[in-house]
Short mmCIF file of C-alpha atoms in Angstrom, two decimals:
data_model
loop_
_atom_site.label_atom_id
_atom_site.label_comp_id
_atom_site.label_asym_id
_atom_site.label_seq_id
_atom_site.Cartn_x
_atom_site.Cartn_y
_atom_site.Cartn_z
CA MET A 18 -37.13 40.97 5.56
CA THR A 19 -37.46 38.81 8.67
CA TYR A 20 -34.90 38.55 11.46
CA CYS A 21 -34.74 35.20 13.22
CA ARG A 22 -31.68 36.18 15.31
CA ARG A 23 -29.89 32.93 14.54
CA LYS A 24 -26.11 33.13 14.59
CA ARG A 25 -25.70 29.50 13.53
CA ILE A 26 -27.67 27.33 11.13
CA ALA A 27 -27.17 23.96 12.85
CA ASP A 28 -26.63 23.34 16.55
CA LYS A 29 -23.96 20.72 15.80
CA VAL A 30 -21.65 20.21 12.82
CA MET A 31 -20.60 16.66 11.99
CA ASP A 32 -16.94 15.65 11.82
CA GLU A 33 -15.47 13.94 8.76
CA ASP A 34 -15.86 10.43 10.12
CA GLU A 35 -19.56 11.04 10.74
CA ILE A 36 -20.08 12.56 7.30
CA LYS A 37 -18.28 9.63 5.66
CA GLU A 38 -20.77 7.21 7.21
CA GLU A 39 -23.76 9.02 5.70
CA SER A 40 -25.99 6.68 3.75
CA CYS A 41 -29.54 7.32 2.57
CA THR A 42 -31.79 6.55 -0.35
CA LEU A 43 -33.18 9.22 -2.63
CA LEU A 44 -36.55 9.01 -0.86
CA GLU A 45 -34.95 9.26 2.58
CA LEU A 46 -32.94 12.30 1.49
CA ALA A 47 -36.02 13.99 0.02
CA THR A 48 -37.91 13.33 3.25
CA GLN A 49 -35.12 14.79 5.40
CA THR A 50 -34.89 17.95 3.23
CA MET A 51 -38.53 18.61 2.38
CA ASP A 52 -38.27 22.43 2.53
CA ILE A 53 -35.56 25.03 2.12
CA ASP A 54 -34.96 25.44 5.87
CA SER A 55 -34.42 21.72 6.45
CA ALA A 56 -32.22 21.47 3.33
CA ILE A 57 -30.02 24.36 4.50
CA GLU A 58 -29.67 22.89 7.99
CA TRP A 59 -28.91 19.41 6.58
CA MET A 60 -26.13 20.84 4.40
CA ALA A 61 -24.62 23.07 7.08
CA LYS A 62 -24.52 20.15 9.48
CA ARG A 63 -22.43 18.23 6.91
CA ARG A 64 -20.05 21.13 6.17
CA LEU A 65 -21.47 21.82 2.70
CA LEU A 66 -22.55 25.36 3.70
CA SER A 67 -21.05 27.75 6.26
CA ASN A 68 -22.71 27.19 9.61
CA SER A 69 -21.87 30.73 10.74
CA VAL A 70 -20.39 33.87 9.18
CA ASN A 71 -18.63 36.90 10.67
CA CYS A 72 -19.18 40.42 9.40
CA GLY A 73 -16.49 41.55 6.98
CA THR A 74 -16.35 44.95 8.69
CA CYS A 75 -16.62 44.41 12.46
CA GLY A 76 -15.84 40.69 12.67
CA GLU A 77 -18.91 39.99 14.80
CA PRO A 78 -21.19 37.02 14.04
CA CYS A 79 -23.81 37.75 11.41
CA THR A 80 -27.49 36.96 11.76
CA LEU A 81 -29.33 34.61 9.43
CA ILE A 82 -32.30 36.48 7.98
CA THR A 83 -35.14 35.57 5.65
CA LEU A 84 -35.47 37.31 2.28
CA THR A 85 -38.22 35.77 0.20
CA LYS A 86 -36.90 37.25 -3.04
CA LYS A 87 -33.54 35.52 -2.69
CA LEU A 88 -32.90 32.11 -4.27
CA ASP A 89 -32.49 30.30 -0.96
CA LYS A 90 -34.78 32.63 1.04
CA LYS A 91 -31.93 33.18 3.54
CA ILE A 92 -28.82 35.38 3.71
CA TRP A 93 -26.26 36.34 6.35
CA ASN A 94 -26.57 39.93 7.56
CA CYS A 95 -24.94 42.45 9.89
CA ARG A 96 -27.45 45.31 10.33
CA ARG A 97 -24.95 47.64 11.93
CA HIS A 98 -22.63 47.68 8.91
CA ASN A 99 -25.12 46.76 6.17
CA PHE A 100 -23.06 43.63 5.43
CA THR A 101 -24.72 40.73 3.62
CA GLN A 102 -23.43 37.40 2.32
CA SER A 103 -25.04 34.53 0.45
CA ILE A 104 -25.33 31.28 2.38
CA ARG A 105 -23.68 29.62 -0.65
CA LYS A 106 -20.54 31.79 -0.51
CA GLY A 107 -17.40 29.65 -0.93
CA SER A 108 -19.36 26.43 -1.32
CA PHE A 109 -19.52 23.88 -4.13
CA PHE A 110 -22.94 25.34 -5.01
CA GLU A 111 -22.03 29.04 -5.11
CA ARG A 112 -22.44 29.60 -8.85
CA SER A 113 -25.52 27.46 -9.40
CA ARG A 114 -29.10 28.71 -9.75
CA MET A 115 -30.58 25.30 -8.97
CA SER A 116 -32.29 24.87 -5.62
CA LEU A 117 -30.18 23.37 -2.86
CA LEU A 118 -32.64 20.50 -2.48
CA ASP A 119 -32.40 19.63 -6.18
CA LEU A 120 -28.61 19.77 -5.99
CA LEU A 121 -28.59 17.35 -3.06
CA LEU A 122 -30.89 14.97 -4.92
CA LEU A 123 -28.71 15.22 -8.03
CA ILE A 124 -25.61 14.30 -6.00
CA ASN A 125 -27.41 11.29 -4.55
CA MET A 126 -28.64 10.17 -7.98
CA TRP A 127 -25.18 10.53 -9.51
CA VAL A 128 -23.51 8.47 -6.83
CA GLU A 129 -26.20 5.79 -7.21
CA ASP A 130 -25.68 5.61 -11.01
CA TYR A 131 -28.98 7.07 -12.15
CA GLN A 132 -29.09 7.75 -15.88
CA GLN A 133 -28.99 11.39 -16.96
CA LYS A 134 -32.43 11.03 -18.51
CA GLU A 135 -33.82 9.96 -15.12
CA MET A 136 -32.19 12.97 -13.46
CA MET A 137 -33.73 15.32 -16.02
CA GLU A 138 -37.19 13.85 -15.53
CA GLN A 139 -37.13 13.84 -11.73
CA LEU A 140 -35.50 17.24 -11.24
CA HIS A 141 -37.15 18.98 -14.23
CA VAL A 142 -33.91 20.51 -15.48
CA ASN A 143 -32.41 20.51 -18.95
CA LYS A 144 -29.77 18.16 -20.29
CA ASN A 145 -26.96 20.73 -20.34
CA THR A 146 -27.40 21.42 -16.63
CA ILE A 147 -27.31 17.72 -15.77
CA VAL A 148 -24.25 17.14 -17.97
CA ASP A 149 -22.44 20.08 -16.37
CA TRP A 150 -23.12 18.88 -12.84
CA CYS A 151 -22.11 15.31 -13.61
CA ASN A 152 -18.84 16.72 -14.94
CA PHE A 153 -18.40 18.83 -11.78
CA LEU A 154 -18.89 15.74 -9.62
CA ARG A 155 -16.35 13.76 -11.64
CA GLU A 156 -13.86 16.59 -11.08
CA VAL A 157 -14.46 16.26 -7.34
CA VAL A 158 -13.76 12.52 -7.28
CA GLU A 159 -10.74 12.93 -9.58
CA TRP A 160 -9.33 15.35 -7.00
CA ASP A 161 -9.98 12.77 -4.29
CA LEU A 162 -8.19 10.05 -6.27
CA GLN A 163 -5.17 12.32 -6.68
CA LYS A 164 -5.11 13.21 -2.98
CA SER A 165 -5.46 9.58 -1.85
CA PRO A 166 -3.86 7.35 -4.50
CA THR A 167 -4.49 3.63 -4.31
CA VAL A 168 -1.59 1.22 -3.77
CA LEU A 169 -1.88 -2.53 -4.09
CA GLY A 170 -0.22 -5.67 -2.81
CA GLY A 171 2.73 -6.00 -0.51
CA VAL A 172 3.04 -8.64 2.21
CA GLY A 173 0.09 -9.70 4.36
CA GLU A 174 0.05 -9.90 8.15
CA ASP A 175 0.73 -13.64 7.89
CA GLY A 176 3.91 -12.95 5.91
CA THR A 177 2.60 -14.23 2.57
CA PRO A 178 2.72 -12.11 -0.58
CA ILE A 179 -0.55 -10.42 -1.52
CA VAL A 180 -1.67 -11.40 -5.03
CA VAL A 181 -2.14 -8.64 -7.60
CA GLU A 182 -3.51 -9.39 -11.06
CA LEU A 183 -2.25 -7.26 -13.96
CA GLY A 184 -3.76 -6.93 -17.38
CA GLU A 185 -4.69 -4.74 -20.28
CA SER A 186 -7.85 -4.30 -22.29
CA LYS A 187 -9.22 -2.16 -25.06
CA PHE A 188 -12.31 -0.06 -24.40
CA LEU A 189 -14.93 1.32 -26.79
CA ASN A 190 -13.46 0.00 -30.03
CA SER A 191 -16.43 -0.48 -32.35
CA ARG A 192 -18.08 0.67 -35.53
CA TYR A 193 -20.17 3.81 -35.42
CA HIS A 194 -21.40 6.60 -37.69
CA LYS A 195 -22.16 4.63 -40.87
CA GLY A 196 -19.50 1.99 -40.45
CA GLN A 197 -16.56 4.18 -39.43
CA TRP A 198 -14.16 2.41 -37.08
CA ARG A 199 -13.69 3.76 -33.59
CA ALA A 200 -10.10 3.22 -32.46
CA GLY A 201 -10.88 2.75 -28.77
CA HIS A 202 -8.66 3.20 -25.71
CA TRP A 203 -5.98 0.90 -24.30
CA VAL A 204 -6.28 0.64 -20.52
CA PHE A 205 -3.69 -0.91 -18.22
CA GLY A 206 -5.02 -2.16 -14.90
CA ALA A 207 -4.28 -4.01 -11.68
CA ILE A 208 -6.50 -5.46 -8.98
CA GLU A 209 -5.67 -6.75 -5.53
CA ARG A 210 -7.24 -10.17 -5.23
CA ARG A 211 -7.74 -10.04 -1.46
CA SER A 212 -9.57 -6.71 -1.21
CA GLY A 213 -10.84 -5.92 -4.70
CA LYS A 214 -8.97 -2.60 -4.75
CA CYS A 215 -8.04 -1.69 -8.31
CA CYS A 216 -6.14 0.83 -10.41
CA MET A 217 -6.63 1.62 -14.08
CA VAL A 218 -5.12 4.15 -16.43
CA GLU A 219 -5.41 4.88 -20.13
CA VAL A 220 -2.05 4.33 -21.83
CA PRO A 221 -0.80 5.51 -25.24
CA ASN A 222 1.01 2.20 -25.82
CA ARG A 223 2.09 -0.99 -24.04
CA LYS A 224 5.82 -0.40 -24.11
CA GLN A 225 8.05 -1.09 -21.14
CA GLN A 226 8.95 2.56 -20.63
CA THR A 227 5.22 3.33 -20.35
CA LEU A 228 4.13 0.49 -18.05
CA GLU A 229 7.10 -0.04 -15.72
CA PRO A 230 6.72 3.31 -13.86
CA ILE A 231 3.00 2.57 -13.44
CA ILE A 232 3.71 -0.84 -11.89
CA ARG A 233 6.27 0.64 -9.51
CA GLN A 234 3.82 3.40 -8.53
CA TRP A 235 0.85 1.07 -7.93
CA ILE A 236 2.29 -2.16 -6.56
CA LEU A 237 4.15 -2.51 -3.28
CA PRO A 238 7.32 -4.61 -2.99
CA GLY A 239 6.75 -8.19 -1.92
CA SER A 240 3.61 -8.64 -4.03
CA ARG A 241 2.92 -11.73 -6.09
CA ILE A 242 2.01 -10.51 -9.56
CA ILE A 243 -0.14 -12.62 -11.85
CA ALA A 244 -0.37 -11.17 -15.32
CA ASP A 245 -1.13 -11.77 -18.96
CA ALA A 246 1.85 -13.50 -20.54
CA TRP A 247 2.88 -10.45 -22.54
CA VAL A 248 3.10 -8.40 -19.35
CA SER A 249 4.93 -11.07 -17.36
CA PHE A 250 7.55 -12.16 -19.88
CA ASP A 251 8.22 -8.94 -21.75
CA LEU A 252 8.05 -6.51 -18.86
CA LEU A 253 8.43 -8.05 -15.42
CA LYS A 254 11.64 -9.84 -16.34
CA ASP A 255 13.32 -6.45 -16.48
CA ILE A 256 12.04 -5.29 -13.08
CA ASP A 257 14.13 -6.18 -10.03
CA PHE A 258 12.99 -9.69 -9.05
CA ARG A 259 13.84 -8.93 -5.43
CA LEU A 260 10.80 -6.64 -5.40
CA TYR A 261 8.18 -8.93 -6.94
CA SER A 262 7.45 -12.57 -7.69
CA ASN A 263 5.34 -13.25 -10.74
CA ASP A 264 3.35 -15.84 -12.68
CA SER A 265 1.72 -15.63 -16.06
CA VAL A 266 -1.48 -16.59 -17.83
CA VAL A 267 -1.53 -17.02 -21.60
CA HIS A 268 -4.51 -14.79 -22.27
CA GLU A 269 -5.16 -15.96 -25.81
CA ARG A 270 -5.76 -19.56 -24.69
CA ASP A 271 -7.08 -19.52 -21.17
CA ILE A 272 -7.77 -17.28 -18.20
CA VAL A 273 -6.56 -20.04 -15.85
CA ASN A 274 -3.10 -21.60 -15.88
CA GLN A 275 -3.80 -25.34 -16.14
CA ASN A 276 -0.61 -26.17 -14.22
CA ASP A 277 -1.71 -24.13 -11.19
CA PRO A 278 -5.40 -23.17 -10.77
CA ASN A 279 -4.40 -20.37 -8.38
CA VAL A 280 -2.66 -18.67 -11.29
CA HIS A 281 -5.58 -17.04 -13.06
CA ALA A 282 -6.76 -13.62 -14.21
CA GLN A 283 -10.46 -14.14 -13.57
CA ILE A 284 -10.87 -11.26 -11.15
CA ILE A 285 -9.37 -8.62 -13.39
CA GLU A 286 -11.31 -10.02 -16.34
CA ASN A 287 -14.53 -9.59 -14.36
CA THR A 288 -13.45 -6.06 -13.45
CA TRP A 289 -12.84 -5.25 -17.12
CA MET A 290 -16.38 -6.42 -17.92
CA ARG A 291 -17.92 -4.27 -15.18
CA ALA A 292 -15.95 -1.21 -16.24
CA LYS A 293 -16.76 -1.65 -19.93
CA ARG A 294 -20.46 -2.07 -19.23
CA LYS A 295 -20.55 1.14 -17.23
CA LEU A 296 -18.43 3.21 -19.60
CA LYS A 297 -20.27 2.04 -22.70
CA LYS A 298 -23.54 3.10 -21.11
CA GLN A 299 -22.14 6.49 -20.07
CA CYS A 300 -19.80 7.50 -22.85
CA GLY A 301 -21.87 6.63 -25.89
CA THR A 302 -19.76 7.88 -28.77
CA SER A 303 -17.83 10.50 -26.76
CA ASP A 304 -14.09 9.89 -26.55
CA ALA A 305 -13.22 13.21 -24.91
CA LEU A 306 -14.65 12.21 -21.52
CA PHE A 307 -13.26 8.67 -21.46
CA SER A 308 -10.59 9.24 -18.78
CA SER A 309 -13.07 11.15 -16.64
CA TYR A 310 -15.58 8.28 -16.74
CA LEU A 311 -12.80 5.79 -16.00
CA HIS A 312 -11.87 7.80 -12.90
CA GLU A 313 -15.51 7.81 -11.83
CA PHE A 314 -15.59 4.01 -12.07
CA LEU A 315 -12.39 3.70 -10.03
CA TRP A 316 -13.60 6.07 -7.32
CA LYS A 317 -16.96 4.36 -6.94
CA ASN A 318 -15.23 0.98 -6.79
CA LYS A 319 -12.95 2.36 -4.07
CA VAL A 320 -15.76 3.73 -1.84
CA LYS A 321 -18.47 1.23 -2.75
CA LYS A 322 -19.72 0.70 0.84
CA LYS A 323 -20.74 4.32 1.57
CA PRO A 324 -20.36 6.30 -1.68
CA PHE A 325 -22.79 9.09 -0.77
CA GLY A 326 -21.07 9.86 2.52
CA HIS A 327 -17.63 9.72 0.92
CA LEU A 328 -18.72 12.16 -1.77
CA LEU A 329 -20.15 14.62 0.76
CA MET A 330 -16.92 14.42 2.76
CA THR A 331 -14.83 14.99 -0.37
CA ILE A 332 -16.90 18.03 -1.38
CA SER A 333 -16.47 19.48 2.12
CA ARG A 334 -12.70 18.98 1.85
CA LEU A 335 -12.39 20.50 -1.60
CA TYR A 336 -14.68 23.42 -0.75
CA PRO A 337 -14.05 24.18 2.95
CA VAL A 338 -16.58 26.68 4.28
#
């Protein structure tokens, strides 16, 4: 047992705005966290581990000590009252036996869309561990989507309606397992043409009572909605026209309305293609995780500029230490 008489891990803890701006490659992250001490300090600085701990008995600051037999080689300790606490206590990583460095690298690989096979090879861990942690990370971003829901459209600063494209598409309908037919998943979606912000949700059907509440939840009044003809004619006609203006594209014939080239659904069609490519690669033949993978796609589309920093910030919010 070695006493280093440190009451804090890092001299300075970053605020949320600083954490959100974090951006580094896998190699840069590995270089910054080459040993357990640097990994612990890196994580404490970004609010992923407690930077200091008070004794549960006397309330005085504990000392960080070295114990080589412990997983992370460090624990919090109050000698006077024989109080000890893991540096992982209360954190996202508390129940894991993986090294903190490997967990950081896994988070970076997940946010950068590494394949699970690549994660297994680079981190030397089994498939079940990788699958579990990818699921944990999807739960984190699903929480973030619920806490900060996306809304689209409205009226721009220049007073013109913001264009929102609506559409529907079927995902993962194909033949598998000796010719058996896979039913697939109907997904209803919307994308804001100006910013690229999008919303998608799996729906049990395409009836008005299913889709109308979704449109009202996602799309702000004043928007100009451009939609597949079935959406526009069969659904939007029953929504208060004082809230939205709308145009339609006959999807079966053309993605662009020949009478007005601005009336098109090209952006949402491109978004469908990107989402389907990603989900097909991830889901394989698993239907149970479809919604979870769809949420992952939406979250990464939402934070595409600095996904690593956004994920670290979200973890620190969900697991405050």
